[in-house]
PDB file of C-alpha atoms and ligand atoms in Angstrom:
ATOM      1  CA  MET A   1       7.264 -13.115 -14.234  1.00  0.00           C
ATOM      2  CA  THR A   2       7.343 -12.882 -10.397  1.00  0.00           C
ATOM      3  CA  THR A   3       5.312 -15.608  -8.613  1.00  0.00           C
ATOM      4  CA  ILE A   4       3.893 -15.258  -5.111  1.00  0.00           C
ATOM      5  CA  ILE A   5       2.714 -18.277  -3.185  1.00  0.00           C
ATOM      6  CA  GLY A   6       0.411 -17.308  -0.404  1.00  0.00           C
ATOM      7  CA  ASN A   7      -3.260 -16.551   0.342  1.00  0.00           C
ATOM      8  CA  TYR A   8      -4.694 -12.989   0.276  1.00  0.00           C
ATOM      9  CA  VAL A   9      -5.983 -13.376   3.890  1.00  0.00           C
ATOM     10  CA  SER A  10      -2.388 -13.678   5.295  1.00  0.00           C
ATOM     11  CA  PRO A  11      -0.961 -10.431   6.725  1.00  0.00           C
ATOM     12  CA  TYR A  12       2.477 -11.472   5.677  1.00  0.00           C
ATOM     13  CA  VAL A  13       1.359 -12.076   2.082  1.00  0.00           C
ATOM     14  CA  ARG A  14      -0.491  -8.736   2.207  1.00  0.00           C
ATOM     15  CA  LYS A  15       2.825  -7.049   3.117  1.00  0.00           C
ATOM     16  CA  VAL A  16       4.443  -8.313  -0.035  1.00  0.00           C
ATOM     17  CA  LEU A  17       1.470  -7.782  -2.385  1.00  0.00           C
ATOM     18  CA  VAL A  18       1.167  -4.135  -1.308  1.00  0.00           C
ATOM     19  CA  VAL A  19       4.922  -3.626  -2.027  1.00  0.00           C
ATOM     20  CA  LEU A  20       4.615  -5.271  -5.453  1.00  0.00           C
ATOM     21  CA  GLY A  21       1.618  -2.930  -6.143  1.00  0.00           C
ATOM     22  CA  LEU A  22       3.432   0.212  -5.029  1.00  0.00           C
ATOM     23  CA  LYS A  23       6.365  -0.664  -7.222  1.00  0.00           C
ATOM     24  CA  GLY A  24       4.349  -1.691 -10.200  1.00  0.00           C
ATOM     25  CA  VAL A  25       5.778  -5.194 -10.455  1.00  0.00           C
ATOM     26  CA  PRO A  26       3.415  -7.631 -12.127  1.00  0.00           C
ATOM     27  CA  TYR A  27       3.018 -11.011 -10.500  1.00  0.00           C
ATOM     28  CA  ARG A  28       1.140 -14.256 -10.563  1.00  0.00           C
ATOM     29  CA  ILE A  29      -0.200 -15.827  -7.344  1.00  0.00           C
ATOM     30  CA  ASP A  30      -0.834 -19.246  -6.008  1.00  0.00           C
ATOM     31  CA  PRO A  31      -3.345 -18.440  -3.268  1.00  0.00           C
ATOM     32  CA  LEU A  32      -2.151 -21.198  -1.016  1.00  0.00           C
ATOM     33  CA  VAL A  33      -3.769 -21.674   2.431  1.00  0.00           C
ATOM     34  CA  PRO A  34      -0.575 -22.891   4.246  1.00  0.00           C
ATOM     35  CA  PHE A  35      -2.397 -25.483   6.378  1.00  0.00           C
ATOM     36  CA  PHE A  36      -3.299 -27.394   3.104  1.00  0.00           C
ATOM     37  CA  ALA A  37       0.270 -27.130   1.650  1.00  0.00           C
ATOM     38  CA  THR A  38       1.618 -30.304   0.013  1.00  0.00           C
ATOM     39  CA  ASP A  39       4.976 -31.786   0.988  1.00  0.00           C
ATOM     40  CA  ASP A  40       6.413 -30.375  -2.267  1.00  0.00           C
ATOM     41  CA  PHE A  41       5.889 -26.912  -0.773  1.00  0.00           C
ATOM     42  CA  LEU A  42       8.450 -27.701   2.015  1.00  0.00           C
ATOM     43  CA  LYS A  43      11.168 -27.631  -0.634  1.00  0.00           C
ATOM     44  CA  LEU A  44      10.353 -23.932  -1.072  1.00  0.00           C
ATOM     45  CA  SER A  45       9.399 -22.965   2.453  1.00  0.00           C
ATOM     46  CA  PRO A  46      10.996 -25.204   5.111  1.00  0.00           C
ATOM     47  CA  LEU A  47       8.563 -24.009   7.829  1.00  0.00           C
ATOM     48  CA  ARG A  48       5.592 -24.552   5.452  1.00  0.00           C
ATOM     49  CA  ARG A  49       4.767 -20.926   5.756  1.00  0.00           C
ATOM     50  CA  ILE A  50       3.641 -18.317   3.241  1.00  0.00           C
ATOM     51  CA  PRO A  51       4.616 -15.972   1.511  1.00  0.00           C
ATOM     52  CA  VAL A  52       7.187 -17.404  -0.930  1.00  0.00           C
ATOM     53  CA  LEU A  53       8.473 -15.315  -3.814  1.00  0.00           C
ATOM     54  CA  ILE A  54       9.961 -16.907  -6.942  1.00  0.00           C
ATOM     55  CA  ASP A  55      11.343 -14.843  -9.759  1.00  0.00           C
ATOM     56  CA  ASP A  56      14.124 -15.163 -12.333  1.00  0.00           C
ATOM     57  CA  GLN A  57      16.871 -14.749  -9.733  1.00  0.00           C
ATOM     58  CA  VAL A  58      15.759 -16.182  -6.396  1.00  0.00           C
ATOM     59  CA  THR A  59      13.303 -18.233  -4.424  1.00  0.00           C
ATOM     60  CA  LEU A  60      12.685 -16.508  -0.997  1.00  0.00           C
ATOM     61  CA  THR A  61      10.428 -16.913   1.987  1.00  0.00           C
ATOM     62  CA  ASP A  62       9.712 -14.558   4.895  1.00  0.00           C
ATOM     63  CA  SER A  63       7.852 -11.304   4.183  1.00  0.00           C
ATOM     64  CA  THR A  64      10.594  -9.073   5.573  1.00  0.00           C
ATOM     65  CA  VAL A  65      13.343 -10.730   3.562  1.00  0.00           C
ATOM     66  CA  VAL A  66      11.106 -10.562   0.379  1.00  0.00           C
ATOM     67  CA  ASN A  67      10.205  -6.913   0.844  1.00  0.00           C
ATOM     68  CA  GLU A  68      13.838  -5.858   1.447  1.00  0.00           C
ATOM     69  CA  TYR A  69      14.769  -7.741  -1.739  1.00  0.00           C
ATOM     70  CA  LEU A  70      11.995  -6.031  -3.663  1.00  0.00           C
ATOM     71  CA  ASP A  71      12.984  -2.631  -2.296  1.00  0.00           C
ATOM     72  CA  GLU A  72      16.521  -3.123  -3.454  1.00  0.00           C
ATOM     73  CA  ARG A  73      15.689  -4.712  -6.800  1.00  0.00           C
ATOM     74  CA  TYR A  74      13.041  -2.233  -7.733  1.00  0.00           C
ATOM     75  CA  PRO A  75      14.254   1.049  -5.977  1.00  0.00           C
ATOM     76  CA  ALA A  76      11.311   3.303  -7.142  1.00  0.00           C
ATOM     77  CA  PRO A  77       9.543   4.379  -5.055  1.00  0.00           C
ATOM     78  CA  PRO A  78      12.012   3.812  -2.150  1.00  0.00           C
ATOM     79  CA  LEU A  79      10.091   2.282   0.861  1.00  0.00           C
ATOM     80  CA  MET A  80      12.727   2.892   3.519  1.00  0.00           C
ATOM     81  CA  PRO A  81      13.507   6.271   5.031  1.00  0.00           C
ATOM     82  CA  ALA A  82      16.900   7.780   4.248  1.00  0.00           C
ATOM     83  CA  ALA A  83      18.366   8.670   7.638  1.00  0.00           C
ATOM     84  CA  PRO A  84      20.206   5.866   9.549  1.00  0.00           C
ATOM     85  CA  ALA A  85      18.085   6.472  12.741  1.00  0.00           C
ATOM     86  CA  ASP A  86      14.837   6.431  10.838  1.00  0.00           C
ATOM     87  CA  ARG A  87      15.920   3.286   9.021  1.00  0.00           C
ATOM     88  CA  ALA A  88      16.635   1.537  12.320  1.00  0.00           C
ATOM     89  CA  LYS A  89      13.229   2.771  13.689  1.00  0.00           C
ATOM     90  CA  ALA A  90      11.524   1.339  10.637  1.00  0.00           C
ATOM     91  CA  ARG A  91      13.145  -2.023  11.123  1.00  0.00           C
ATOM     92  CA  TRP A  92      12.076  -2.074  14.806  1.00  0.00           C
ATOM     93  CA  ILE A  93       8.471  -1.247  14.023  1.00  0.00           C
ATOM     94  CA  GLU A  94       8.445  -3.977  11.367  1.00  0.00           C
ATOM     95  CA  GLU A  95       9.916  -6.462  13.878  1.00  0.00           C
ATOM     96  CA  PHE A  96       7.438  -5.506  16.626  1.00  0.00           C
ATOM     97  CA  ALA A  97       4.537  -5.880  14.051  1.00  0.00           C
ATOM     98  CA  ASP A  98       5.758  -9.176  12.709  1.00  0.00           C
ATOM     99  CA  THR A  99       6.345 -10.696  16.138  1.00  0.00           C
ATOM    100  CA  ARG A 100       4.317  -9.249  18.995  1.00  0.00           C
ATOM    101  CA  LEU A 101       1.493  -7.711  17.073  1.00  0.00           C
ATOM    102  CA  CYS A 102       0.973 -10.791  14.897  1.00  0.00           C
ATOM    103  CA  ASP A 103       1.220 -12.912  17.953  1.00  0.00           C
ATOM    104  CA  LEU A 104      -1.759 -11.115  19.330  1.00  0.00           C
ATOM    105  CA  LEU A 105      -3.831 -10.385  16.130  1.00  0.00           C
ATOM    106  CA  ILE A 106      -2.961 -13.427  13.989  1.00  0.00           C
ATOM    107  CA  TRP A 107      -1.838 -16.320  16.173  1.00  0.00           C
ATOM    108  CA  GLY A 108      -4.169 -14.976  18.948  1.00  0.00           C
ATOM    109  CA  LEU A 109      -7.451 -13.537  17.620  1.00  0.00           C
ATOM    110  CA  PHE A 110      -7.508 -14.603  13.997  1.00  0.00           C
ATOM    111  CA  PHE A 111      -6.068 -18.170  14.475  1.00  0.00           C
ATOM    112  CA  GLN A 112      -8.381 -18.774  17.507  1.00  0.00           C
ATOM    113  CA  GLN A 113     -11.500 -17.240  16.135  1.00  0.00           C
ATOM    114  CA  ALA A 114     -11.223 -18.055  12.387  1.00  0.00           C
ATOM    115  CA  ILE A 115      -8.628 -20.621  11.474  1.00  0.00           C
ATOM    116  CA  LYS A 116      -9.153 -23.091  14.349  1.00  0.00           C
ATOM    117  CA  PRO A 117     -13.001 -23.396  14.042  1.00  0.00           C
ATOM    118  CA  ALA A 118     -13.218 -22.940  10.205  1.00  0.00           C
ATOM    119  CA  VAL A 119     -10.087 -24.622   8.877  1.00  0.00           C
ATOM    120  CA  LEU A 120      -8.751 -26.978  11.452  1.00  0.00           C
ATOM    121  CA  GLY A 121     -12.061 -27.956  12.984  1.00  0.00           C
ATOM    122  CA  GLU A 122     -10.714 -27.182  16.509  1.00  0.00           C
ATOM    123  CA  ALA A 123     -12.345 -25.234  19.385  1.00  0.00           C
ATOM    124  CA  THR A 124     -11.401 -21.583  20.103  1.00  0.00           C
ATOM    125  CA  ASP A 125      -9.536 -21.064  23.342  1.00  0.00           C
ATOM    126  CA  ALA A 126     -11.948 -18.491  24.860  1.00  0.00           C
ATOM    127  CA  ASP A 127      -9.611 -17.720  27.786  1.00  0.00           C
ATOM    128  CA  LYS A 128      -6.728 -16.933  25.516  1.00  0.00           C
ATOM    129  CA  VAL A 129      -8.960 -14.573  23.419  1.00  0.00           C
ATOM    130  CA  ALA A 130     -10.144 -12.779  26.608  1.00  0.00           C
ATOM    131  CA  GLN A 131      -6.580 -12.310  27.839  1.00  0.00           C
ATOM    132  CA  ILE A 132      -5.626 -10.736  24.559  1.00  0.00           C
ATOM    133  CA  LEU A 133      -8.602  -8.456  24.262  1.00  0.00           C
ATOM    134  CA  GLU A 134      -8.565  -7.318  27.919  1.00  0.00           C
ATOM    135  CA  THR A 135      -4.860  -7.019  28.620  1.00  0.00           C
ATOM    136  CA  ASP A 136      -2.256  -7.856  26.003  1.00  0.00           C
ATOM    137  CA  LEU A 137      -3.561  -6.108  22.963  1.00  0.00           C
ATOM    138  CA  PRO A 138      -4.401  -2.823  24.812  1.00  0.00           C
ATOM    139  CA  ALA A 139      -0.788  -2.810  26.109  1.00  0.00           C
ATOM    140  CA  ALA A 140       0.637  -3.234  22.579  1.00  0.00           C
ATOM    141  CA  MET A 141      -1.664  -0.565  21.372  1.00  0.00           C
ATOM    142  CA  ASP A 142      -0.695   1.816  24.121  1.00  0.00           C
ATOM    143  CA  TYR A 143       2.928   1.427  23.061  1.00  0.00           C
ATOM    144  CA  LEU A 144       2.149   1.850  19.368  1.00  0.00           C
ATOM    145  CA  GLU A 145       0.174   5.005  20.009  1.00  0.00           C
ATOM    146  CA  THR A 146       3.408   6.573  21.268  1.00  0.00           C
ATOM    147  CA  GLN A 147       5.078   5.777  17.859  1.00  0.00           C
ATOM    148  CA  ALA A 148       2.231   6.648  15.452  1.00  0.00           C
ATOM    149  CA  PRO A 149       2.103  10.036  13.638  1.00  0.00           C
ATOM    150  CA  ALA A 150      -0.918  12.381  13.937  1.00  0.00           C
ATOM    151  CA  ASP A 151      -0.976  12.845  10.100  1.00  0.00           C
ATOM    152  CA  GLY A 152       0.477  11.041   7.079  1.00  0.00           C
ATOM    153  CA  PHE A 153       2.566   7.921   7.636  1.00  0.00           C
ATOM    154  CA  LEU A 154       5.482   6.977   9.959  1.00  0.00           C
ATOM    155  CA  PHE A 155       8.178   8.716   7.871  1.00  0.00           C
ATOM    156  CA  GLY A 156       6.240  11.391   5.947  1.00  0.00           C
ATOM    157  CA  ASP A 157       3.662  11.414   3.212  1.00  0.00           C
ATOM    158  CA  GLN A 158       4.445   8.032   1.661  1.00  0.00           C
ATOM    159  CA  LEU A 159       3.866   4.502   2.959  1.00  0.00           C
ATOM    160  CA  SER A 160       7.104   2.850   4.129  1.00  0.00           C
ATOM    161  CA  LEU A 161       7.820  -0.827   4.680  1.00  0.00           C
ATOM    162  CA  ALA A 162       7.270  -0.125   8.342  1.00  0.00           C
ATOM    163  CA  ASP A 163       3.701   1.313   7.811  1.00  0.00           C
ATOM    164  CA  ILE A 164       2.835  -1.675   5.542  1.00  0.00           C
ATOM    165  CA  ALA A 165       4.029  -4.237   8.151  1.00  0.00           C
ATOM    166  CA  LEU A 166       2.418  -2.347  11.004  1.00  0.00           C
ATOM    167  CA  VAL A 167      -1.114  -2.038   9.563  1.00  0.00           C
ATOM    168  CA  ALA A 168      -1.261  -5.315   7.600  1.00  0.00           C
ATOM    169  CA  PRO A 169      -2.371  -7.553  10.623  1.00  0.00           C
ATOM    170  CA  PHE A 170      -5.137  -5.082  11.540  1.00  0.00           C
ATOM    171  CA  LYS A 171      -7.024  -6.300   8.495  1.00  0.00           C
ATOM    172  CA  ASN A 172      -7.202  -9.714  10.099  1.00  0.00           C
ATOM    173  CA  ALA A 173      -8.451  -8.092  13.326  1.00  0.00           C
ATOM    174  CA  LEU A 174     -11.207  -6.442  11.291  1.00  0.00           C
ATOM    175  CA  PHE A 175     -12.014  -9.884   9.726  1.00  0.00           C
ATOM    176  CA  VAL A 176     -12.750 -11.122  13.311  1.00  0.00           C
ATOM    177  CA  ARG A 177     -14.517  -7.808  14.143  1.00  0.00           C
ATOM    178  CA  TRP A 178     -11.889  -6.077  16.272  1.00  0.00           C
ATOM    179  CA  ARG A 179     -11.195  -2.427  15.437  1.00  0.00           C
ATOM    180  CA  PRO A 180      -9.119   0.130  17.406  1.00  0.00           C
ATOM    181  CA  ASP A 181     -10.900   2.377  19.857  1.00  0.00           C
ATOM    182  CA  THR A 182     -10.569   5.843  18.182  1.00  0.00           C
ATOM    183  CA  ALA A 183     -10.850   7.674  21.458  1.00  0.00           C
ATOM    184  CA  ARG A 184      -8.100   5.683  23.227  1.00  0.00           C
ATOM    185  CA  TRP A 185      -5.730   5.188  20.209  1.00  0.00           C
ATOM    186  CA  PRO A 186      -6.609   8.117  17.830  1.00  0.00           C
ATOM    187  CA  LYS A 187      -3.155   8.190  16.079  1.00  0.00           C
ATOM    188  CA  MET A 188      -3.108   4.399  15.472  1.00  0.00           C
ATOM    189  CA  ALA A 189      -6.672   4.399  14.341  1.00  0.00           C
ATOM    190  CA  GLY A 190      -5.981   7.249  11.949  1.00  0.00           C
ATOM    191  CA  LEU A 191      -2.762   5.606  10.549  1.00  0.00           C
ATOM    192  CA  ILE A 192      -4.586   2.357   9.940  1.00  0.00           C
ATOM    193  CA  ALA A 193      -7.532   4.062   8.226  1.00  0.00           C
ATOM    194  CA  ARG A 194      -5.230   6.121   5.930  1.00  0.00           C
ATOM    195  CA  ALA A 195      -3.167   3.151   5.007  1.00  0.00           C
ATOM    196  CA  PHE A 196      -6.265   0.988   4.246  1.00  0.00           C
ATOM    197  CA  ALA A 197      -7.634   3.737   2.056  1.00  0.00           C
ATOM    198  CA  HIS A 198      -4.397   3.698  -0.004  1.00  0.00           C
ATOM    199  CA  PRO A 199      -4.884   2.262  -3.510  1.00  0.00           C
ATOM    200  CA  ALA A 200      -2.186  -0.407  -2.830  1.00  0.00           C
ATOM    201  CA  PHE A 201      -4.252  -1.814   0.034  1.00  0.00           C
ATOM    202  CA  LYS A 202      -7.693  -1.092  -1.565  1.00  0.00           C
ATOM    203  CA  ALA A 203      -6.729  -3.089  -4.734  1.00  0.00           C
ATOM    204  CA  LEU A 204      -6.498  -6.273  -2.628  1.00  0.00           C
ATOM    205  CA  GLU A 205      -9.827  -5.982  -0.868  1.00  0.00           C
ATOM    206  CA  PRO A 206     -12.047  -7.906  -3.498  1.00  0.00           C
ATOM    207  CA  PHE A 207      -9.584 -10.842  -3.362  1.00  0.00           C
ATOM    208  CA  GLU A 208      -9.385 -10.868   0.450  1.00  0.00           C
ATOM    209  CA  THR A 209     -13.122 -10.862   0.701  1.00  0.00           C
ATOM    210  CA  LEU A 210     -13.436 -13.725  -1.733  1.00  0.00           C
ATOM    211  CA  CYS A 211     -10.893 -15.818   0.095  1.00  0.00           C
ATOM    212  CA  LEU A 212     -12.618 -15.160   3.456  1.00  0.00           C
ATOM    213  CA  LYS A 213     -15.938 -16.401   2.086  1.00  0.00           C
ATOM    214  CA  THR A 214     -14.797 -19.283  -0.077  1.00  0.00           C
ATOM    215  CA  PRO A 215     -13.546 -22.771   0.714  1.00  0.00           C
ATOM    216  CA  PRO A 216      -9.854 -23.136  -0.228  1.00  0.00           C
ATOM    217  CA  LYS A 217     -10.536 -25.624  -3.068  1.00  0.00           C
ATOM    218  CA  GLN A 218     -12.871 -23.118  -4.790  1.00  0.00           C
ATOM    219  CA  GLN A 219     -10.751 -19.971  -4.300  1.00  0.00           C
ATOM    220  CA  ARG A 220      -8.761 -20.285  -7.542  1.00  0.00           C
ATOM    221  CA  ALA A 221     -11.857 -20.284  -9.650  1.00  0.00           C
ATOM    222  CA  GLY A 222     -13.418 -17.353  -7.793  1.00  0.00           C
ATOM    223  CA  LEU A 223     -10.154 -15.320  -7.933  1.00  0.00           C
ATOM    224  CA  ALA A 224      -9.794 -15.946 -11.667  1.00  0.00           C
ATOM    225  CA  ASP A 225     -13.314 -14.640 -12.108  1.00  0.00           C
ATOM    226  CA  LEU A 226     -12.322 -11.459 -10.312  1.00  0.00           C
ATOM    227  CA  GLY A 227      -9.292 -10.987 -12.586  1.00  0.00           C
ATOM    228  CA  ALA A 228      -6.429 -12.265 -10.417  1.00  0.00           C
ATOM    229  CA  ALA A 229      -3.376 -13.553 -12.334  1.00  0.00           C
ATOM    230  CA  LEU A 230      -2.981 -17.078 -11.028  1.00  0.00           C
ATOM    231  CA  SER A 231       0.161 -19.234 -11.188  1.00  0.00           C
ATOM    232  CA  GLU A 232      -0.084 -22.532 -13.043  1.00  0.00           C
ATOM    233  CA  VAL A 233       1.467 -24.528 -10.240  1.00  0.00           C
ATOM    234  CA  ASP A 234      -0.837 -25.114  -7.195  1.00  0.00           C
ATOM    235  CA  TYR A 235       0.677 -26.254  -3.967  1.00  0.00           C
ATOM    236  CA  GLY A 236      -2.604 -26.936  -2.257  1.00  0.00           C
ATOM    237  CA  GLY A 237      -3.506 -30.417  -0.994  1.00  0.00           C
ATOM    238  CA  ASP A 238      -6.746 -31.835   0.266  1.00  0.00           C
ATOM    239  CA  THR A 239      -6.257 -32.289   4.035  1.00  0.00           C
ATOM    240  CA  PRO A 240      -5.585 -29.494   6.541  1.00  0.00           C
ATOM    241  CA  ARG A 241      -2.826 -30.089   9.061  1.00  0.00           C
ATOM    242  CA  ARG A 242      -1.117 -28.012  11.701  1.00  0.00           C
ATOM    243  CA  GLY A 243       2.132 -26.210  10.756  1.00  0.00           C
ATOM    244  CA  VAL A 244       5.772 -27.141  11.426  1.00  0.00           C
ATOM    245  CA  MET A 245       6.090 -24.595  14.234  1.00  0.00           C
ATOM    246  CA  THR A 246       4.006 -24.772  17.369  1.00  0.00           C
ATOM    247  CA  LEU A 247       0.830 -22.623  17.354  1.00  0.00           C
ATOM    248  CA  GLY A 248      -1.687 -21.888  20.181  1.00  0.00           C
TER     249      GLY A 248
HETATM  250  N1  GSH B   1       8.042 -14.529   9.516  1.00  0.00           N
HETATM  251  C1  GSH B   1       7.258 -15.002   8.446  1.00  0.00           C
HETATM  252  C2  GSH B   1       5.887 -15.514   9.063  1.00  0.00           C
HETATM  253  C3  GSH B   1       5.011 -16.094   7.988  1.00  0.00           C
HETATM  254  C4  GSH B   1       3.833 -16.807   8.521  1.00  0.00           C
HETATM  255  O1  GSH B   1       3.786 -17.136   9.733  1.00  0.00           O
HETATM  256  N2  GSH B   1       2.794 -17.084   7.685  1.00  0.00           N
HETATM  257  C5  GSH B   1       1.623 -17.741   8.136  1.00  0.00           C
HETATM  258  C6  GSH B   1       0.402 -17.295   7.349  1.00  0.00           C
HETATM  259  S1  GSH B   1      -0.240 -15.795   8.052  1.00  0.00           S
HETATM  260  C7  GSH B   1       1.765 -19.221   7.816  1.00  0.00           C
HETATM  261  O2  GSH B   1       2.258 -19.608   6.759  1.00  0.00           O
HETATM  262  N3  GSH B   1       1.270 -20.110   8.773  1.00  0.00           N
HETATM  263  C8  GSH B   1       1.307 -21.477   8.634  1.00  0.00           C
HETATM  264  C9  GSH B   1       2.022 -22.202   9.701  1.00  0.00           C
HETATM  265  O3  GSH B   1       2.592 -21.501  10.592  1.00  0.00           O
HETATM  266  O4  GSH B   1       2.023 -23.397   9.715  1.00  0.00           O
HETATM  267  C10 GSH B   1       7.090 -13.933   7.410  1.00  0.00           C
HETATM  268  O5  GSH B   1       7.245 -12.738   7.727  1.00  0.00           O
HETATM  269  O6  GSH B   1       6.771 -14.298   6.255  1.00  0.00           O
END
């Protein structure tokens, strides 16, 4: 049985759970909030970051590495386009989403407005949030609008790894009440809405909502009540601390 370590609120965990859902791979989950991870977790994830995948063959961290592994090990349905140029474009969109977009939506808006006050007990940097909302995020959205399709997904009718990576952090934007302006970015708004309506994203919503509303220590019990298959091992500790890498 495949085990995923990582909380439903994380966009990087969401990327992997959507892929497992699309491929029909059963899994158990340790819904770890990384800021509470024990030192033992460092043996699996040297940056103390989620997600981690453990199966009968490997222990992996990093959502892109994990998803490429899943797409190769479980080829149906394929989640990369076939043509070399499209495959390169898919990798670039995923890279842009994981770095610049997550810098703005996760380390910027979500970290500042949710994690800092609610998990770490620190003040939100209001200037940083304003810079993102007024300047940096609109610039990223203007670029993405040139890449998004008017219908369907980036490479046709089916979700690809690139679509999944691109839309996943917009859930966290919604969690802190930012949604794309449909008049200024109609293609991106449409792509995000179509992806979130897909059963592979929809299936995660009850678990995401529970994790957002529940203190970390009580999440396992709540998730079990909702029918999540939980791992036996729990890498969660008692005290939150900042991560290994520098955050804003
Ligand atoms: N490049 C990694 C990024 C993973 C990542 O940053 N995960 C966040 C959760 S959204 C995390 O574990 N943060 C804790 C920390 O940085 O200390 C991936 O794609 O998996």
